[in-house]
Amino acid sequence: MGKEMAKNKPSSGQVRIIAGQWRSRRLPIHDLEGLRPTTDRIRETLFNWLAGDLTGARILDCFGGSGALCFESLSRYASYAKVFELQASAAEQLKLNLKNLKCDSSMADVIKGDTLKLLAVEPQEGFDIVYIDPPFRKDLAEKSIQLIAEHNWLKENAQIYVETESELEQLSVPSNWVQLKEKKAGQVIYRLYQYQP
């Protein structure tokens, strides 16, 4: 891990909301294997990319983990977030943090379960912004992308953020996903796409 990455790593056991209505709030997180909160620096870049599109947006966070992306989106006035999380203790912590932020089920839902199974079912309504930030080196990013495309998870012009290990230089995405941005930071490569049916 490069010096830059280590310096920006959130302090163990907490995630900090960068901006919006809950700016600077720190929320506890479980220190679980594979849990890799998106660093502050990457989050700042991502949310600069999404700046004008978050207000009123429906968010899907495919690998909730620490909840950093979900909480940041809600803090910046996204209207609703659905979060998938496999690990029971992480899912419980996400629910607790949402409760402490006074988010009820009309604003956010945490679903404990296997993301690939959850994505294999068509949703009642599509999403404006989707975060795919899976545990690294488990071959989950491309499988998630495929399921999202197959099962109509996206609204027209939805944006999709994908964060993977940097050695995954080629990412297989549907032809109607247009890449808007791409950046590399240490061991991480992150990209933003737009769905243009």
CSV table of N, CA, C and O in Angstrom, one decimal, residues 80-168:
chain,number,residue,atom,x,y,z
A,80,TYR,N,-33.3,8.0,-1.5
A,80,TYR,CA,-33.4,6.6,-1.0
A,80,TYR,C,-32.2,5.8,-1.3
A,80,TYR,O,-31.6,6.0,-2.4
A,81,ALA,N,-31.8,4.9,-0.4
A,81,ALA,CA,-30.7,4.0,-0.7
A,81,ALA,C,-31.0,2.6,-0.3
A,81,ALA,O,-31.6,2.4,0.8
A,82,LYS,N,-30.8,1.7,-1.2
A,82,LYS,CA,-30.9,0.3,-0.9
A,82,LYS,C,-29.5,-0.3,-0.8
A,82,LYS,O,-28.7,-0.1,-1.7
A,83,VAL,N,-29.2,-1.0,0.3
A,83,VAL,CA,-27.9,-1.5,0.6
A,83,VAL,C,-27.9,-3.0,0.7
A,83,VAL,O,-28.6,-3.5,1.5
A,84,PHE,N,-27.0,-3.7,0.0
A,84,PHE,CA,-26.8,-5.1,0.2
A,84,PHE,C,-25.5,-5.4,1.0
A,84,PHE,O,-24.5,-4.8,0.7
A,85,GLU,N,-25.6,-6.3,1.9
A,85,GLU,CA,-24.4,-6.7,2.7
A,85,GLU,C,-24.5,-8.1,3.1
A,85,GLU,O,-25.5,-8.5,3.7
A,86,LEU,N,-23.5,-8.9,2.9
A,86,LEU,CA,-23.4,-10.3,3.1
A,86,LEU,C,-23.2,-10.6,4.6
A,86,LEU,O,-23.8,-11.5,5.2
A,87,GLN,N,-22.3,-9.9,5.3
A,87,GLN,CA,-21.9,-10.2,6.6
A,87,GLN,C,-23.0,-9.6,7.6
A,87,GLN,O,-23.2,-8.5,7.6
A,88,ALA,N,-23.4,-10.5,8.5
A,88,ALA,CA,-24.5,-10.1,9.4
A,88,ALA,C,-24.1,-9.0,10.3
A,88,ALA,O,-24.9,-8.0,10.5
A,89,SER,N,-22.9,-9.0,10.9
A,89,SER,CA,-22.5,-8.0,11.8
A,89,SER,C,-22.4,-6.6,11.1
A,89,SER,O,-22.7,-5.6,11.7
A,90,ALA,N,-21.9,-6.6,9.9
A,90,ALA,CA,-21.8,-5.4,9.1
A,90,ALA,C,-23.2,-4.8,8.8
A,90,ALA,O,-23.4,-3.6,8.9
A,91,ALA,N,-24.1,-5.7,8.4
A,91,ALA,CA,-25.5,-5.3,8.1
A,91,ALA,C,-26.1,-4.7,9.3
A,91,ALA,O,-26.8,-3.7,9.2
A,92,GLU,N,-25.9,-5.3,10.5
A,92,GLU,CA,-26.5,-4.8,11.7
A,92,GLU,C,-26.0,-3.4,12.0
A,92,GLU,O,-26.7,-2.5,12.5
A,93,GLN,N,-24.6,-3.2,11.8
A,93,GLN,CA,-24.0,-1.9,12.1
A,93,GLN,C,-24.6,-0.9,11.1
A,93,GLN,O,-24.8,0.3,11.5
A,94,LEU,N,-24.8,-1.3,9.9
A,94,LEU,CA,-25.3,-0.3,8.9
A,94,LEU,C,-26.7,0.1,9.4
A,94,LEU,O,-27.0,1.3,9.3
A,95,LYS,N,-27.5,-0.8,9.8
A,95,LYS,CA,-28.9,-0.5,10.3
A,95,LYS,C,-28.8,0.5,11.5
A,95,LYS,O,-29.6,1.4,11.6
A,96,LEU,N,-27.9,0.2,12.4
A,96,LEU,CA,-27.8,1.0,13.6
A,96,LEU,C,-27.3,2.4,13.2
A,96,LEU,O,-27.9,3.4,13.8
A,97,ASN,N,-26.4,2.5,12.3
A,97,ASN,CA,-25.9,3.9,11.9
A,97,ASN,C,-27.0,4.6,11.2
A,97,ASN,O,-27.2,5.8,11.4
A,98,LEU,N,-27.8,4.0,10.4
A,98,LEU,CA,-29.0,4.6,9.7
A,98,LEU,C,-30.0,5.1,10.7
A,98,LEU,O,-30.5,6.2,10.6
A,99,LYS,N,-30.2,4.3,11.8
A,99,LYS,CA,-31.1,4.7,12.8
A,99,LYS,C,-30.6,5.9,13.6
A,99,LYS,O,-31.4,6.9,13.9
A,100,ASN,N,-29.3,5.9,13.8
A,100,ASN,CA,-28.7,7.1,14.5
A,100,ASN,C,-28.7,8.3,13.7
A,100,ASN,O,-28.7,9.4,14.2
A,101,LEU,N,-28.8,8.2,12.4
A,101,LEU,CA,-28.9,9.3,11.5
A,101,LEU,C,-30.4,9.7,11.2
A,101,LEU,O,-30.7,10.6,10.4
A,102,LYS,N,-31.3,9.0,11.9
A,102,LYS,CA,-32.7,9.2,11.8
A,102,LYS,C,-33.2,8.9,10.4
A,102,LYS,O,-34.1,9.6,9.9
A,103,CYS,N,-32.7,7.9,9.8
A,103,CYS,CA,-33.1,7.4,8.4
A,103,CYS,C,-34.1,6.2,8.6
A,103,CYS,O,-33.7,5.2,9.1
A,104,ASP,N,-35.3,6.4,8.3
A,104,ASP,CA,-36.3,5.3,8.4
A,104,ASP,C,-36.3,4.5,7.1
A,104,ASP,O,-35.5,4.8,6.1
A,105,SER,N,-37.1,3.5,7.0
A,105,SER,CA,-37.2,2.6,5.8
A,105,SER,C,-37.6,3.3,4.5
A,105,SER,O,-37.5,2.7,3.5
A,106,SER,N,-38.2,4.5,4.7
A,106,SER,CA,-38.6,5.2,3.5
A,106,SER,C,-37.4,5.8,2.8
A,106,SER,O,-37.4,6.2,1.7
A,107,MET,N,-36.3,6.0,3.6
A,107,MET,CA,-35.1,6.6,3.1
A,107,MET,C,-34.0,5.6,2.8
A,107,MET,O,-33.1,5.8,1.9
A,108,ALA,N,-34.0,4.4,3.5
A,108,ALA,CA,-32.9,3.5,3.3
A,108,ALA,C,-33.3,2.1,3.8
A,108,ALA,O,-34.0,2.0,4.8
A,109,ASP,N,-32.9,1.1,3.1
A,109,ASP,CA,-33.1,-0.3,3.5
A,109,ASP,C,-31.8,-1.1,3.4
A,109,ASP,O,-31.0,-0.9,2.4
A,110,VAL,N,-31.5,-1.8,4.4
A,110,VAL,CA,-30.3,-2.7,4.4
A,110,VAL,C,-30.8,-4.1,4.3
A,110,VAL,O,-31.6,-4.6,5.1
A,111,ILE,N,-30.3,-4.8,3.2
A,111,ILE,CA,-30.7,-6.2,3.0
A,111,ILE,C,-29.5,-7.1,3.2
A,111,ILE,O,-28.5,-7.0,2.5
A,112,LYS,N,-29.6,-8.0,4.2
A,112,LYS,CA,-28.5,-8.9,4.5
A,112,LYS,C,-28.7,-10.1,3.5
A,112,LYS,O,-29.7,-10.7,3.4
A,113,GLY,N,-27.6,-10.3,2.7
A,113,GLY,CA,-27.7,-11.4,1.8
A,113,GLY,C,-26.6,-11.4,0.7
A,113,GLY,O,-25.8,-10.5,0.7
A,114,ASP,N,-26.6,-12.4,-0.1
A,114,ASP,CA,-25.5,-12.5,-1.2
A,114,ASP,C,-25.9,-11.6,-2.3
A,114,ASP,O,-27.0,-11.8,-3.0
A,115,THR,N,-25.1,-10.7,-2.6
A,115,THR,CA,-25.4,-9.7,-3.6
A,115,THR,C,-25.7,-10.3,-5.0
A,115,THR,O,-26.7,-9.9,-5.7
A,116,LEU,N,-25.0,-11.3,-5.4
A,116,LEU,CA,-25.2,-11.9,-6.7
A,116,LEU,C,-26.6,-12.6,-6.8
A,116,LEU,O,-27.3,-12.5,-7.8
A,117,LYS,N,-27.1,-13.1,-5.7
A,117,LYS,CA,-28.4,-13.7,-5.6
A,117,LYS,C,-29.5,-12.6,-5.6
A,117,LYS,O,-30.5,-12.7,-6.3
A,118,LEU,N,-29.2,-11.5,-4.9
A,118,LEU,CA,-30.2,-10.4,-4.8
A,118,LEU,C,-30.3,-9.7,-6.1
A,118,LEU,O,-31.4,-9.2,-6.5
A,119,LEU,N,-29.2,-9.6,-6.9
A,119,LEU,CA,-29.2,-8.9,-8.1
A,119,LEU,C,-29.9,-9.7,-9.2
A,119,LEU,O,-30.2,-9.2,-10.3
A,120,ALA,N,-30.1,-11.0,-9.0
A,120,ALA,CA,-30.7,-11.9,-10.0
A,120,ALA,C,-32.2,-11.8,-10.0
A,120,ALA,O,-32.9,-12.5,-10.8
A,121,VAL,N,-32.7,-10.9,-9.2
A,121,VAL,CA,-34.2,-10.7,-9.1
A,121,VAL,C,-34.5,-9.3,-9.6
A,121,VAL,O,-33.8,-8.3,-9.1
A,122,GLU,N,-35.4,-9.1,-10.5
A,122,GLU,CA,-35.7,-7.8,-11.0
A,122,GLU,C,-36.4,-6.9,-9.9
A,122,GLU,O,-37.3,-7.3,-9.2
A,123,PRO,N,-35.9,-5.6,-9.8
A,123,PRO,CA,-36.5,-4.7,-8.8
A,123,PRO,C,-37.8,-4.2,-9.2
A,123,PRO,O,-38.1,-4.1,-10.4
A,124,GLN,N,-38.6,-3.7,-8.3
A,124,GLN,CA,-39.8,-3.0,-8.6
A,124,GLN,C,-39.6,-1.7,-9.3
A,124,GLN,O,-40.4,-1.3,-10.2
A,125,GLU,N,-38.5,-1.0,-9.0
A,125,GLU,CA,-38.1,0.3,-9.6
A,125,GLU,C,-36.6,0.3,-9.7
A,125,GLU,O,-35.9,-0.1,-8.9
A,126,GLY,N,-36.2,1.0,-10.8
A,126,GLY,CA,-34.8,1.1,-11.1
A,126,GLY,C,-34.1,2.1,-10.2
A,126,GLY,O,-34.7,2.9,-9.5
A,127,PHE,N,-32.8,2.2,-10.4
A,127,PHE,CA,-32.0,3.2,-9.6
A,127,PHE,C,-31.2,4.2,-10.5
A,127,PHE,O,-30.9,3.9,-11.6
A,128,ASP,N,-31.0,5.3,-9.9
A,128,ASP,CA,-30.3,6.4,-10.6
A,128,ASP,C,-28.8,6.3,-10.5
A,128,ASP,O,-28.0,6.7,-11.4
A,129,ILE,N,-28.3,5.8,-9.3
A,129,ILE,CA,-26.9,5.7,-9.1
A,129,ILE,C,-26.6,4.3,-8.4
A,129,ILE,O,-27.3,4.0,-7.5
A,130,VAL,N,-25.7,3.6,-9.0
A,130,VAL,CA,-25.3,2.2,-8.4
A,130,VAL,C,-23.9,2.2,-8.1
A,130,VAL,O,-23.0,2.6,-8.9
A,131,TYR,N,-23.6,1.7,-6.9
A,131,TYR,CA,-22.2,1.5,-6.4
A,131,TYR,C,-21.8,0.1,-6.4
A,131,TYR,O,-22.5,-0.7,-5.8
A,132,ILE,N,-20.8,-0.3,-7.2
A,132,ILE,CA,-20.2,-1.7,-7.2
A,132,ILE,C,-18.8,-1.6,-6.6
A,132,ILE,O,-17.9,-1.2,-7.3
A,133,ASP,N,-18.6,-1.9,-5.4
A,133,ASP,CA,-17.3,-1.8,-4.7
A,133,ASP,C,-17.1,-3.1,-3.9
A,133,ASP,O,-17.2,-3.0,-2.6
A,134,PRO,N,-16.9,-4.2,-4.6
A,134,PRO,CA,-16.9,-5.5,-3.9
A,134,PRO,C,-15.5,-5.8,-3.2
A,134,PRO,O,-14.5,-5.1,-3.5
A,135,PRO,N,-15.5,-6.8,-2.3
A,135,PRO,CA,-14.2,-7.2,-1.8
A,135,PRO,C,-13.3,-7.6,-3.0
A,135,PRO,O,-13.8,-8.1,-4.0
A,136,PHE,N,-12.0,-7.3,-2.9
A,136,PHE,CA,-11.1,-7.5,-4.1
A,136,PHE,C,-10.8,-8.9,-4.3
A,136,PHE,O,-10.9,-9.8,-3.4
A,137,ARG,N,-10.5,-9.2,-5.5
A,137,ARG,CA,-9.9,-10.5,-6.0
A,137,ARG,C,-10.9,-11.7,-5.7
A,137,ARG,O,-10.5,-12.8,-5.4
A,138,LYS,N,-12.2,-11.4,-5.8
A,138,LYS,CA,-13.2,-12.5,-5.6
A,138,LYS,C,-14.1,-12.6,-6.9
A,138,LYS,O,-15.1,-13.2,-6.9
A,139,ASP,N,-13.7,-11.9,-8.0
A,139,ASP,CA,-14.4,-12.0,-9.2
A,139,ASP,C,-15.8,-11.6,-9.1
A,139,ASP,O,-16.7,-12.2,-9.7
A,140,LEU,N,-16.1,-10.5,-8.3
A,140,LEU,CA,-17.5,-10.1,-8.1
A,140,LEU,C,-17.9,-8.9,-8.9
A,140,LEU,O,-19.1,-8.8,-9.2
A,141,ALA,N,-17.0,-8.1,-9.3
A,141,ALA,CA,-17.4,-6.8,-10.1
A,141,ALA,C,-18.1,-7.2,-11.4
A,141,ALA,O,-19.2,-6.7,-11.6
A,142,GLU,N,-17.5,-8.0,-12.2
A,142,GLU,CA,-18.0,-8.2,-13.5
A,142,GLU,C,-19.3,-9.1,-13.4
A,142,GLU,O,-20.3,-8.8,-14.2
A,143,LYS,N,-19.4,-10.0,-12.5
A,143,LYS,CA,-20.6,-10.8,-12.3
A,143,LYS,C,-21.8,-9.8,-11.9
A,143,LYS,O,-22.9,-10.0,-12.3
A,144,SER,N,-21.5,-8.9,-11.0
A,144,SER,CA,-22.5,-7.9,-10.6
A,144,SER,C,-23.0,-7.0,-11.7
A,144,SER,O,-24.2,-6.8,-11.9
A,145,ILE,N,-22.0,-6.6,-12.5
A,145,ILE,CA,-22.3,-5.8,-13.7
A,145,ILE,C,-23.3,-6.5,-14.6
A,145,ILE,O,-24.3,-5.9,-15.1
A,146,GLN,N,-23.0,-7.8,-14.9
A,146,GLN,CA,-23.8,-8.6,-15.8
A,146,GLN,C,-25.2,-8.7,-15.3
A,146,GLN,O,-26.2,-8.6,-16.0
A,147,LEU,N,-25.4,-9.0,-14.0
A,147,LEU,CA,-26.7,-9.2,-13.4
A,147,LEU,C,-27.5,-7.9,-13.4
A,147,LEU,O,-28.7,-7.9,-13.6
A,148,ILE,N,-26.8,-6.8,-13.1
A,148,ILE,CA,-27.5,-5.5,-13.1
A,148,ILE,C,-28.1,-5.2,-14.5
A,148,ILE,O,-29.2,-4.7,-14.6
A,149,ALA,N,-27.3,-5.5,-15.5
A,149,ALA,CA,-27.7,-5.2,-16.9
A,149,ALA,C,-28.9,-6.2,-17.3
A,149,ALA,O,-29.8,-5.7,-17.9
A,150,GLU,N,-28.8,-7.4,-16.9
A,150,GLU,CA,-29.8,-8.4,-17.2
A,150,GLU,C,-31.1,-8.2,-16.6
A,150,GLU,O,-32.2,-8.5,-17.1
A,151,HIS,N,-31.1,-7.7,-15.3
A,151,HIS,CA,-32.3,-7.7,-14.5
A,151,HIS,C,-32.9,-6.3,-14.3
A,151,HIS,O,-33.6,-6.0,-13.3
A,152,ASN,N,-32.6,-5.3,-15.2
A,152,ASN,CA,-33.2,-4.0,-15.2
A,152,ASN,C,-33.1,-3.2,-13.9
A,152,ASN,O,-34.1,-2.7,-13.4
A,153,TRP,N,-31.9,-3.2,-13.4
A,153,TRP,CA,-31.7,-2.4,-12.1
A,153,TRP,C,-31.5,-0.9,-12.4
A,153,TRP,O,-31.5,-0.1,-11.4
A,154,LEU,N,-31.3,-0.5,-13.6
A,154,LEU,CA,-30.9,0.9,-13.9
A,154,LEU,C,-32.1,1.7,-14.6
A,154,LEU,O,-32.7,1.2,-15.5
A,155,LYS,N,-32.2,2.9,-14.1
A,155,LYS,CA,-33.1,3.8,-14.8
A,155,LYS,C,-32.3,4.4,-16.0
A,155,LYS,O,-31.0,4.3,-16.0
A,156,GLU,N,-33.0,5.0,-16.9
A,156,GLU,CA,-32.3,5.6,-18.1
A,156,GLU,C,-31.3,6.6,-17.6
A,156,GLU,O,-31.7,7.4,-16.7
A,157,ASN,N,-30.1,6.6,-18.2
A,157,ASN,CA,-29.1,7.6,-17.8
A,157,ASN,C,-28.5,7.4,-16.4
A,157,ASN,O,-27.8,8.3,-15.9
A,158,ALA,N,-28.8,6.2,-15.8
A,158,ALA,CA,-28.2,5.9,-14.5
A,158,ALA,C,-26.7,6.0,-14.6
A,158,ALA,O,-26.1,5.7,-15.6
A,159,GLN,N,-26.1,6.3,-13.4
A,159,GLN,CA,-24.6,6.2,-13.4
A,159,GLN,C,-24.2,5.1,-12.5
A,159,GLN,O,-24.8,4.8,-11.5
A,160,ILE,N,-23.1,4.4,-12.9
A,160,ILE,CA,-22.6,3.3,-12.2
A,160,ILE,C,-21.2,3.5,-11.8
A,160,ILE,O,-20.3,3.7,-12.7
A,161,TYR,N,-20.9,3.4,-10.5
A,161,TYR,CA,-19.5,3.5,-10.0
A,161,TYR,C,-19.0,2.1,-9.7
A,161,TYR,O,-19.6,1.4,-9.0
A,162,VAL,N,-17.8,1.9,-10.3
A,162,VAL,CA,-17.2,0.5,-10.0
A,162,VAL,C,-15.7,0.8,-9.5
A,162,VAL,O,-14.9,1.4,-10.1
A,163,GLU,N,-15.5,0.1,-8.3
A,163,GLU,CA,-14.2,0.3,-7.7
A,163,GLU,C,-13.6,-1.2,-7.6
A,163,GLU,O,-14.2,-2.1,-7.0
A,164,THR,N,-12.4,-1.3,-8.2
A,164,THR,CA,-11.8,-2.7,-8.2
A,164,THR,C,-10.3,-2.6,-7.9
A,164,THR,O,-9.7,-1.5,-7.9
A,165,GLU,N,-9.6,-3.7,-7.7
A,165,GLU,CA,-8.2,-3.8,-7.6
A,165,GLU,C,-7.5,-3.3,-8.9
A,165,GLU,O,-8.1,-3.5,-10.0
A,166,SER,N,-6.4,-2.6,-8.8
A,166,SER,CA,-5.8,-1.9,-9.9
A,166,SER,C,-5.4,-2.8,-11.0
A,166,SER,O,-5.3,-2.4,-12.2
A,167,GLU,N,-5.1,-4.1,-10.7
A,167,GLU,CA,-4.6,-5.0,-11.7
A,167,GLU,C,-5.7,-5.4,-12.7
A,167,GLU,O,-5.5,-5.9,-13.8
A,168,LEU,N,-7.0,-5.1,-12.3
A,168,LEU,CA,-8.1,-5.4,-13.2
A,168,LEU,C,-8.3,-4.2,-14.2
A,168,LEU,O,-9.2,-3.4,-14.1
